[in-house]
Coordinates of C-alpha atoms and ligand atoms in Angstrom, one line a residue:
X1 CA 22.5 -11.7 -25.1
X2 CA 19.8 -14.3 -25.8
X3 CA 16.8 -12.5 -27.0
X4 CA 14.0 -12.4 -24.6
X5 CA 10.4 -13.3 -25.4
X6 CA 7.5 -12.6 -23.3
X7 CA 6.2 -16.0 -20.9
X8 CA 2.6 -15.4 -21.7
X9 CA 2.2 -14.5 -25.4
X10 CA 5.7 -15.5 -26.5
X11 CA 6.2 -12.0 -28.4
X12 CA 9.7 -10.7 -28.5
X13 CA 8.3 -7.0 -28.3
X14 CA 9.2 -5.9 -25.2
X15 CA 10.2 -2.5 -24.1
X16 CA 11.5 -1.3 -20.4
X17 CA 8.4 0.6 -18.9
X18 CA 8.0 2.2 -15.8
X19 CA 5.6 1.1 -13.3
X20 CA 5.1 3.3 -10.8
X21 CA 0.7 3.7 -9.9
X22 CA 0.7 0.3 -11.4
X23 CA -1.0 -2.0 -8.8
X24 CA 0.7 -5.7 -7.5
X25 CA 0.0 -8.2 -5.1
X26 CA 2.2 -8.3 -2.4
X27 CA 1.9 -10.6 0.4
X28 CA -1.4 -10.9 1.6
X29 CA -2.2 -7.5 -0.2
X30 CA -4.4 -7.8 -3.2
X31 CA -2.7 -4.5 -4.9
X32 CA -0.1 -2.3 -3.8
X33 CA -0.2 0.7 -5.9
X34 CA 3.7 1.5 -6.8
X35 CA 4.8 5.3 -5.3
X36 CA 8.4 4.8 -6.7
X37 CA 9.6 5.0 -10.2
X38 CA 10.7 1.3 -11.8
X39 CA 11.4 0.3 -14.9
X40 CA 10.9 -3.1 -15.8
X41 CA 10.8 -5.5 -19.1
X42 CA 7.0 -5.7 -20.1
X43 CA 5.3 -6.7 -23.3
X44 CA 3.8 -4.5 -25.9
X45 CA 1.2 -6.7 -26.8
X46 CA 0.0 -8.1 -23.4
X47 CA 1.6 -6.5 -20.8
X48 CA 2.8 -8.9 -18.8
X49 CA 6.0 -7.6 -17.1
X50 CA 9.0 -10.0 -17.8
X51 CA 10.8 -9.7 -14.1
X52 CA 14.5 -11.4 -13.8
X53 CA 15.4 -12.2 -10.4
X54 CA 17.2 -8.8 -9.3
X55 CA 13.5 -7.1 -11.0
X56 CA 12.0 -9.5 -8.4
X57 CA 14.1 -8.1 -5.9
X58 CA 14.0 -4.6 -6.9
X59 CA 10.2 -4.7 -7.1
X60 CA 9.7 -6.3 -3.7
X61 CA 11.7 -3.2 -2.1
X62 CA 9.3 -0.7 -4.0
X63 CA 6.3 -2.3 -3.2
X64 CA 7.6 -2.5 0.7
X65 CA 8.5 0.8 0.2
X66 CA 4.9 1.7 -1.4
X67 CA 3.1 0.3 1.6
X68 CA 5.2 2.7 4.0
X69 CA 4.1 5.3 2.1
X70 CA 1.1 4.9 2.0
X71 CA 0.9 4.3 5.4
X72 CA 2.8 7.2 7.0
X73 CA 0.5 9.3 5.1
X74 CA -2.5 8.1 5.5
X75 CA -1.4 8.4 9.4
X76 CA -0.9 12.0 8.6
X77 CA -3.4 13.1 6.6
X78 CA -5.8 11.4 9.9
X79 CA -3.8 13.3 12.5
X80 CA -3.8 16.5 10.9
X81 CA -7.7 16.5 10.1
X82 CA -9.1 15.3 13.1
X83 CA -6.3 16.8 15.6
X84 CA -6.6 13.3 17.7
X85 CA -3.0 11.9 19.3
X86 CA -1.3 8.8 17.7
X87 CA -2.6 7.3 20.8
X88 CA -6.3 7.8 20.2
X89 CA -6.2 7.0 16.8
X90 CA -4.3 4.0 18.0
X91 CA -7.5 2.9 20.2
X92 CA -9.6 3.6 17.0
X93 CA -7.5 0.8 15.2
X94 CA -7.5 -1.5 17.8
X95 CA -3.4 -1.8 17.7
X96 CA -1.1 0.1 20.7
X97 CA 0.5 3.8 20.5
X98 CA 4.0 1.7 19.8
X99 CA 2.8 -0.3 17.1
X100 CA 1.2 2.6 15.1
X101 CA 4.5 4.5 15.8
X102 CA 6.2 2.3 14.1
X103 CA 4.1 1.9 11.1
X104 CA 3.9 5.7 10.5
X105 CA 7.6 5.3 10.8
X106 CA 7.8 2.1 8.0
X107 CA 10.2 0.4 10.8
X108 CA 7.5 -2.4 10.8
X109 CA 4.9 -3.0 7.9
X110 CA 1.2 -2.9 8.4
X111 CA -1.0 -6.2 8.1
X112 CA -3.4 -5.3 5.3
X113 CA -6.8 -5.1 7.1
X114 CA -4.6 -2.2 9.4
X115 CA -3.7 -0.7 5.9
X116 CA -6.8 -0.9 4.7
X117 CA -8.7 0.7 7.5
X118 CA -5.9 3.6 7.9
X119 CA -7.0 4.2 4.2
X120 CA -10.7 4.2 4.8
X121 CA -10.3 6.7 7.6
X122 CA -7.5 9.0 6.0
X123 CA -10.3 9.5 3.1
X124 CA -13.6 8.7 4.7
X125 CA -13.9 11.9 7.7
X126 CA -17.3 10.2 8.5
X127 CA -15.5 6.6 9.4
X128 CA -13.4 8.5 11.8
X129 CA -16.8 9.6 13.6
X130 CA -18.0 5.6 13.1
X131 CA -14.6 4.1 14.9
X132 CA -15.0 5.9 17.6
X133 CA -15.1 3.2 20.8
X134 CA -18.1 4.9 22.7
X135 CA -19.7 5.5 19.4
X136 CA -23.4 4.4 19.7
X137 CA -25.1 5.8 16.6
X138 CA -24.4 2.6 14.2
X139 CA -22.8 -0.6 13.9
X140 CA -19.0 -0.2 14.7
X141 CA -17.2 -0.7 11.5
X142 CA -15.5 -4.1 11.6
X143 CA -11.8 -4.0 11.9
Ligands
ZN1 ZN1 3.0 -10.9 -24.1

């Protein structure tokens, strides 16, 4: 096997590493945060993972996987502290009752400004209050 060598530094140290909590773009996603265990190629001096194309592969399902996740927890962790229905947390989003099913079921991936304002309410209590519809008490939180 040819000997590897890392594309930023050049160094031939590299040693598999596992990346899950390591954060990667995806998509339009500026960092997914990995939940899953994956071991990669990556540089001892740099860190620059050296991904072949079934890493590529492998690291797109993780990261897919990640943002489900993430997602049907966040989802959870809002349902089970406010004790609201998918359907009025579904009218906080601004998305319908069948779309947030099927996000907190990771049959269809959330757009990342819905992933990112699941996240701000799963561990923000007071931006629940805020995204209320008939909220009056400050400038609705934009979407
Ligand atoms: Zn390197």
């Amino acid at each position: 096997m040819k000997t590897k060598r890392c594309g930023e530094c050049g160094s031939k140290e590299l040693s598999e590493k596992n990346q899950r909590g390591k954060p990667f773009p995806w998509r339009e996603y500026p960092a997914v945060f990995l939940t899953k265990d994956l071991r990669v190629l990556e540089c001892d001096l740099c860190h620059n993972q050296i991904l072949s194309g079934n890493d590529v592969t492998r690291l797109t399902q993780a990261l897919v996987d990640s943002v489900s996740e993430n997602t049907g927890m966040f989802i959870e962790t809002i349902l089970t502290r406010e004790k609201c229905s998918q359907i009025e947390l579904a009218t906080r989003l601004g998305v319908t009752p069948e779309y947030l099913s099927e996000i907190k079921s990771g049959r269809k991936q959330p757009g990342f400004q819905t992933y990112n304002f699941l996240k701000t309410l799963a561990s923000d209590p007071k931006s629940f209050i805020v995204s209320d519809p008939n909220y009056t008490g400050e400038q609705k939180r934009a979407v």
